[in-house]
mmCIF file of N, CA and C in Angstrom:
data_model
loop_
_atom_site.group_PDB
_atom_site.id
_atom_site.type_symbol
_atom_site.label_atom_id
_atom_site.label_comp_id
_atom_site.label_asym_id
_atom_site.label_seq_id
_atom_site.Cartn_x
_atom_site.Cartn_y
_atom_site.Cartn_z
ATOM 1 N N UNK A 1 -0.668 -7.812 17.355
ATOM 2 C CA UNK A 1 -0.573 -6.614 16.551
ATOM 3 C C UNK A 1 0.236 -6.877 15.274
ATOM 4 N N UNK A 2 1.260 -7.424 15.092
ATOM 5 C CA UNK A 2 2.205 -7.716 14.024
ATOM 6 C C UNK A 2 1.400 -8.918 13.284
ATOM 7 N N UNK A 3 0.656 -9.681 13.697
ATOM 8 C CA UNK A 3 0.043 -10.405 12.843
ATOM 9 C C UNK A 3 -1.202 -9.623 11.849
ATOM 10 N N UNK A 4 -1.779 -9.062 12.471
ATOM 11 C CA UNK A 4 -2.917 -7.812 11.409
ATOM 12 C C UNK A 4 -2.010 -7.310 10.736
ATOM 13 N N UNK A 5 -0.864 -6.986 11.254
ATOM 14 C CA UNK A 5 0.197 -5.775 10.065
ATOM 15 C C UNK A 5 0.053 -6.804 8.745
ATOM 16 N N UNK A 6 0.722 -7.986 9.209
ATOM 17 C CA UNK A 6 1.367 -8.596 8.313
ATOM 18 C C UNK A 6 -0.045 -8.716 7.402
ATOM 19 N N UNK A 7 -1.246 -9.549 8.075
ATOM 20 C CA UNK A 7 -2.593 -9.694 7.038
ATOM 21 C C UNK A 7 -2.541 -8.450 6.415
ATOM 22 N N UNK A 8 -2.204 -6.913 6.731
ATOM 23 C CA UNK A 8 -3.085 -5.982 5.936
ATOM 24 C C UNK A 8 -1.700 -5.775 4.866
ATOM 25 N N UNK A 9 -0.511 -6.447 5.221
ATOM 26 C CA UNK A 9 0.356 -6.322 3.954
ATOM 27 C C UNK A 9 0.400 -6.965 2.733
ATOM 28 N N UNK A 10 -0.141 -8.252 3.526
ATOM 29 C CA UNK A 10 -0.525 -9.263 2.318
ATOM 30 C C UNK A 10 -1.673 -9.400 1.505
ATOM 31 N N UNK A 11 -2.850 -8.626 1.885
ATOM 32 C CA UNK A 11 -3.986 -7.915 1.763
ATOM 33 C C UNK A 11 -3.769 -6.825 -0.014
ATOM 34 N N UNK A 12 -2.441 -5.767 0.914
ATOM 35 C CA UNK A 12 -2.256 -4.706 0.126
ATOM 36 C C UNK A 12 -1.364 -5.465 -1.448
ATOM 37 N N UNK A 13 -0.430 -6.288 -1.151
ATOM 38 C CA UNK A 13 0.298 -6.970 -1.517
ATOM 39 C C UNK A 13 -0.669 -7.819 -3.143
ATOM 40 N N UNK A 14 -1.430 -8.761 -2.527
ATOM 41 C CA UNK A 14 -2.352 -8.965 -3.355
ATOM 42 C C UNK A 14 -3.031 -8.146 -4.245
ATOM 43 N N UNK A 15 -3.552 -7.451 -3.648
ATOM 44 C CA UNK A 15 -4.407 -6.289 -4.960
ATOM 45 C C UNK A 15 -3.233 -5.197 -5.282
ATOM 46 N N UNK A 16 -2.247 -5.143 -5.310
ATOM 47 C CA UNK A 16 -1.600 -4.341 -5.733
ATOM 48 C C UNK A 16 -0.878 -5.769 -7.217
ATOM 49 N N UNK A 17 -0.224 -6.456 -6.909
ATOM 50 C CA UNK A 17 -0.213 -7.753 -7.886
ATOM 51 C C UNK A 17 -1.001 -7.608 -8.549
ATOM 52 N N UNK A 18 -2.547 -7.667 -8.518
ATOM 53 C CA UNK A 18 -3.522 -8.346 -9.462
ATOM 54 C C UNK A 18 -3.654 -6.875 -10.529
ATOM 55 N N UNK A 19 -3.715 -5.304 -9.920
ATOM 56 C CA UNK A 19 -3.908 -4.343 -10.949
ATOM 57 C C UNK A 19 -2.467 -3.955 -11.658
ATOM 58 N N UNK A 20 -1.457 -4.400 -10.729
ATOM 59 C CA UNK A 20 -0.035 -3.563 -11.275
ATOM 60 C C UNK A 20 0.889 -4.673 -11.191
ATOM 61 N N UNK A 21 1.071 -5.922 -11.935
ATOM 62 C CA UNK A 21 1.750 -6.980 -11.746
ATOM 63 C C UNK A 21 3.166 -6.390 -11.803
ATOM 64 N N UNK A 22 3.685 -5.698 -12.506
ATOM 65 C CA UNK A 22 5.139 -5.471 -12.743
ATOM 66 C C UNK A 22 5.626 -4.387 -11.699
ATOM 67 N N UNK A 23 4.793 -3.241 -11.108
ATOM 68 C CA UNK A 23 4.815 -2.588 -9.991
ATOM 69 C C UNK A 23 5.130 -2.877 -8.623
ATOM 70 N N UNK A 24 4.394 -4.129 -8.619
ATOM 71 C CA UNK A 24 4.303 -4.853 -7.290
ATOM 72 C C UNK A 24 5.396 -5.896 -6.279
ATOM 73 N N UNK A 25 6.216 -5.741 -7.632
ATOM 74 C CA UNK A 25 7.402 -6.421 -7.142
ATOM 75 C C UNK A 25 8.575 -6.097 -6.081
ATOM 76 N N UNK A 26 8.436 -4.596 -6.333
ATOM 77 C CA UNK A 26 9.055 -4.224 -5.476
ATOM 78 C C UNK A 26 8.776 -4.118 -4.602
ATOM 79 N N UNK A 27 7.927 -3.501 -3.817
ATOM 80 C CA UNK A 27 7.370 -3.317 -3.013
ATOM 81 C C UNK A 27 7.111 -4.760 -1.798
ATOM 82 N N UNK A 28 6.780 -5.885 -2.812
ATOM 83 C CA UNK A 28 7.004 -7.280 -2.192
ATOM 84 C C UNK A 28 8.576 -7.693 -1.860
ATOM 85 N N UNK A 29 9.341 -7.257 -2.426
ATOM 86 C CA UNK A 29 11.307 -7.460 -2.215
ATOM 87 C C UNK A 29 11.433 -6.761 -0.712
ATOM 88 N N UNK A 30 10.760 -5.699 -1.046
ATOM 89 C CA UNK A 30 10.883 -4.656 0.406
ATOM 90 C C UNK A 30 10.525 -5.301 1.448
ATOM 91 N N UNK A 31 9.544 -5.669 1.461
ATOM 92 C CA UNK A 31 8.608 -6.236 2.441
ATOM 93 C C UNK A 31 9.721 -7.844 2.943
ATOM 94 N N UNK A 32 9.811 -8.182 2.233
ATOM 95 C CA UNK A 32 10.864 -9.615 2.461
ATOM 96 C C UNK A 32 11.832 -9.364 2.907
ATOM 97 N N UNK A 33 12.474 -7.943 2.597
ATOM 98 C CA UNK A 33 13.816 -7.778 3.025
ATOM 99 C C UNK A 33 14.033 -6.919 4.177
ATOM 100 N N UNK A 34 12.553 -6.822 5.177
ATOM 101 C CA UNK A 34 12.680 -6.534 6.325
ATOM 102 C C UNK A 34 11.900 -7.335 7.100
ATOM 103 N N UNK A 35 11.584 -8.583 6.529
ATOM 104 C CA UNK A 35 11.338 -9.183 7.164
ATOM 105 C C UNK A 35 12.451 -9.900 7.633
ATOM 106 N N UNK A 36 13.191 -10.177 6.466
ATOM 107 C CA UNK A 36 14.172 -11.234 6.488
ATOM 108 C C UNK A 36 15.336 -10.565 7.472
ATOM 109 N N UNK A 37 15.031 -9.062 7.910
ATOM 110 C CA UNK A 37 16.213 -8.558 8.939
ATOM 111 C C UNK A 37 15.629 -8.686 10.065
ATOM 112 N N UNK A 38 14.703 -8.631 11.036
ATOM 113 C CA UNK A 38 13.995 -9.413 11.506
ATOM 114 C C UNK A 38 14.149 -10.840 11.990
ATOM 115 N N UNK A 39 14.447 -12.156 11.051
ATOM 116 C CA UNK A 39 14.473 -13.063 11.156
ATOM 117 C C UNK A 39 16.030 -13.552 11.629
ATOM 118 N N UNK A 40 16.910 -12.730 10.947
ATOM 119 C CA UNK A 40 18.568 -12.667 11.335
ATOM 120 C C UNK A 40 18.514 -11.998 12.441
ATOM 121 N N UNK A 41 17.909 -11.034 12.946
ATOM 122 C CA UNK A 41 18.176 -10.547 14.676
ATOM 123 C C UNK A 41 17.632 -11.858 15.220
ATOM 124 N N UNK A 42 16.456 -12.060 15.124
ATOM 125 C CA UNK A 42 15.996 -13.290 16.161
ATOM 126 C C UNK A 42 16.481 -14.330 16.059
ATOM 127 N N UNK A 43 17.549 -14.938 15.731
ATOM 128 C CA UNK A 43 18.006 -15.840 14.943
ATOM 129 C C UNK A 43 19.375 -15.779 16.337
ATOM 130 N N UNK A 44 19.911 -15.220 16.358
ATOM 131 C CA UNK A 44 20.743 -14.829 17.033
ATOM 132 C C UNK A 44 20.940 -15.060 18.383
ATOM 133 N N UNK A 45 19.281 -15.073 18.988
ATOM 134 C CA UNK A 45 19.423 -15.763 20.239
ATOM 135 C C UNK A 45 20.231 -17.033 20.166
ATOM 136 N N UNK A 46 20.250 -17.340 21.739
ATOM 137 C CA UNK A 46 21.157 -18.597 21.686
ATOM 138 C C UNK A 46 20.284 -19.823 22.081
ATOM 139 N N UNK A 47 20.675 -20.400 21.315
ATOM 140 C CA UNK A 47 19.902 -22.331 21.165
ATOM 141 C C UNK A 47 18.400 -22.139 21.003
ATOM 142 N N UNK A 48 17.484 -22.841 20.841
ATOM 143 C CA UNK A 48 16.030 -23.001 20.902
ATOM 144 C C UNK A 48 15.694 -21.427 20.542
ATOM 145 N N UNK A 49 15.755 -20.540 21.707
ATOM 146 C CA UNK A 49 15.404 -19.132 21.681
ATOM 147 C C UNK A 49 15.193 -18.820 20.129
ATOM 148 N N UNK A 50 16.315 -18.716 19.544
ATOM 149 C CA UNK A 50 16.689 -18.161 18.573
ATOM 150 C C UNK A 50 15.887 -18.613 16.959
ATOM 151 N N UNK A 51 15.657 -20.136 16.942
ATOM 152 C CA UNK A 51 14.282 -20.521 15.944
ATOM 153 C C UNK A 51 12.943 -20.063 16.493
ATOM 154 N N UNK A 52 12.710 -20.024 17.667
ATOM 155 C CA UNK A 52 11.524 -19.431 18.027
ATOM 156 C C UNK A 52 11.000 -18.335 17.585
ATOM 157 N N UNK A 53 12.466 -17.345 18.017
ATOM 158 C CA UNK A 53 12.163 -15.541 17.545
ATOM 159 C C UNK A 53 12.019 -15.695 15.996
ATOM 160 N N UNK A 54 13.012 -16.425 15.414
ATOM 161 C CA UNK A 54 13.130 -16.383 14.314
ATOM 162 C C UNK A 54 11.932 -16.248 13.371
ATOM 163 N N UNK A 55 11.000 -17.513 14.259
ATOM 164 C CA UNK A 55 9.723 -18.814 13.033
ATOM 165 C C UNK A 55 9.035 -17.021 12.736
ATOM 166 N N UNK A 56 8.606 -16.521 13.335
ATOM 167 C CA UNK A 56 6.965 -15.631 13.076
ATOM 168 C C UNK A 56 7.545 -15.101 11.744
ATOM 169 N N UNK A 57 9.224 -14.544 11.460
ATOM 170 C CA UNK A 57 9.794 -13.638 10.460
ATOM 171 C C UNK A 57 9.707 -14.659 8.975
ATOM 172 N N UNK A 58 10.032 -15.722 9.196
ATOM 173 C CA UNK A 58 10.394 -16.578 7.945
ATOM 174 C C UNK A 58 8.515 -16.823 7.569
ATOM 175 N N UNK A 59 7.600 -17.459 8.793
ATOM 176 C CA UNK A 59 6.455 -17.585 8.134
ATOM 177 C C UNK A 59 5.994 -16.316 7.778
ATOM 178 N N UNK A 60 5.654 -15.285 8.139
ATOM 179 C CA UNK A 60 5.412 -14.012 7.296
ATOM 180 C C UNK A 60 5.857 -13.759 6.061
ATOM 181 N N UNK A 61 7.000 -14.168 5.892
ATOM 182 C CA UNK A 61 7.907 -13.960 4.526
ATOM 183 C C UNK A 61 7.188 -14.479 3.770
ATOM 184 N N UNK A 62 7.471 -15.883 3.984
ATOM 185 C CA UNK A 62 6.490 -16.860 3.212
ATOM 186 C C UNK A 62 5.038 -16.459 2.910
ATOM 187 N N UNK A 63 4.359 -16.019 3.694
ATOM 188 C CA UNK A 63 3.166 -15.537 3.493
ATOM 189 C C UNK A 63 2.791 -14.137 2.310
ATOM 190 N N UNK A 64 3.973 -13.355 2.869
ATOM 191 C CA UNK A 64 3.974 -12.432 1.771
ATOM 192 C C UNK A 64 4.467 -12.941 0.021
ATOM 193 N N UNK A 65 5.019 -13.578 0.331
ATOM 194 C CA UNK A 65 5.385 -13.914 -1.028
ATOM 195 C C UNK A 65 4.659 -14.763 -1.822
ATOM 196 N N UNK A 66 3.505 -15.747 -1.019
ATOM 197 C CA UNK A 66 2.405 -16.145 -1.710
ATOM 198 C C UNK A 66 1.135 -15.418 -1.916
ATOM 199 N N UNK A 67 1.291 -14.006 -1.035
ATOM 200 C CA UNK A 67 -0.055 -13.599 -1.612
ATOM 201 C C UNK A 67 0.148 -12.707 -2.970
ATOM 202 N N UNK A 68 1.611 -12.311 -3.152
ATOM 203 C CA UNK A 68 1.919 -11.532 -4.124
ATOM 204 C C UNK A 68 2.065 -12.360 -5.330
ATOM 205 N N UNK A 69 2.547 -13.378 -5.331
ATOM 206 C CA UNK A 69 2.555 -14.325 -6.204
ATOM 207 C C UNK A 69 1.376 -15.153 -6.655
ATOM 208 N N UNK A 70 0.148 -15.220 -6.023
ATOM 209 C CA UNK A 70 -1.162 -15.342 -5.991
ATOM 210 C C UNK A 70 -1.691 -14.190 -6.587
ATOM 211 N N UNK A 71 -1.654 -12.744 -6.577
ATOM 212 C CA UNK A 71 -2.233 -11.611 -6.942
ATOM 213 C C UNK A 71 -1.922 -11.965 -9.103
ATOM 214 N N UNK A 72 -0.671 -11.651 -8.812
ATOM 215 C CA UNK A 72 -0.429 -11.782 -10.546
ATOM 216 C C UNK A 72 -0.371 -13.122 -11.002
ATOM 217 N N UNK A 73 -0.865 -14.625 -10.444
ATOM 218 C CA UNK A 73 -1.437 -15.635 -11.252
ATOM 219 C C UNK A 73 -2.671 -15.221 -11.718
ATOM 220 N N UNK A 74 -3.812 -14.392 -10.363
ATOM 221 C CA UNK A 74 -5.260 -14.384 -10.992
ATOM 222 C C UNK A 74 -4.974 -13.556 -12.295
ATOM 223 N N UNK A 75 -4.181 -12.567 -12.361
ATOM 224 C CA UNK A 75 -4.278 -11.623 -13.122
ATOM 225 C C UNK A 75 -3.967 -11.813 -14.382
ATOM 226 N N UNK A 76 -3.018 -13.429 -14.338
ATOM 227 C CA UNK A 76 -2.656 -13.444 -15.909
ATOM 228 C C UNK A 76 -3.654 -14.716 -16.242
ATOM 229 N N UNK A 77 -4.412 -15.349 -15.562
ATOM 230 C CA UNK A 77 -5.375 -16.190 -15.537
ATOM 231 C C UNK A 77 -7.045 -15.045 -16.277
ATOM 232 N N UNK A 78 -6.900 -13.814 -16.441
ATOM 233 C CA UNK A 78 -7.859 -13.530 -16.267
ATOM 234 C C UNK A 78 -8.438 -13.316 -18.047
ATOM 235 N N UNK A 79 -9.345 -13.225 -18.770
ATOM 236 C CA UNK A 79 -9.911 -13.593 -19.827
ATOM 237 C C UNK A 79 -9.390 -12.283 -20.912
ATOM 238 N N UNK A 80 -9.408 -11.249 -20.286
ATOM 239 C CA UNK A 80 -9.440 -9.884 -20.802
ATOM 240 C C UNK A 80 -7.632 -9.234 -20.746
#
């Protein structure tokens, strides 16, 4: 279930970049900065546990932040 979330954020994330590059930023900070609370709870477990809970929060992050950052390359790539 949290993996579709995350696709339909990075989804939204993207086309929100490509029509509203300067808009979209925030909305991508947001998104990172609950992910990234997320990643500090799971983090917390003790030994091994704790990169485990952690990995899904940091790769999502990552994910979000390349599709948003992907949205406003096409956009300043674009002819018009």
């Amino acid at each position: 279930m949290m993996v579709v979330g995350i696709v339909a954020v990075c989804i939204v994330l993207a086309v929100l970049a490509f029509f509203v590059p300067r808009i979209s930023r925030h909305p991508q900070r947001g998104t990172q900065r609950g992910l990234g609370v997320g990643s500090r709870a799971g983090s917390k477990a003790p030994g091994i546990l704790g990169r485990l809970f952690s990995k899904p929060f940091r790769s999502s992050s990552k994910a979000v932040n390349r599709s948003g950052s992907a949205g406003r390359r096409a956009r300043g790539r674009m002819p018009f």
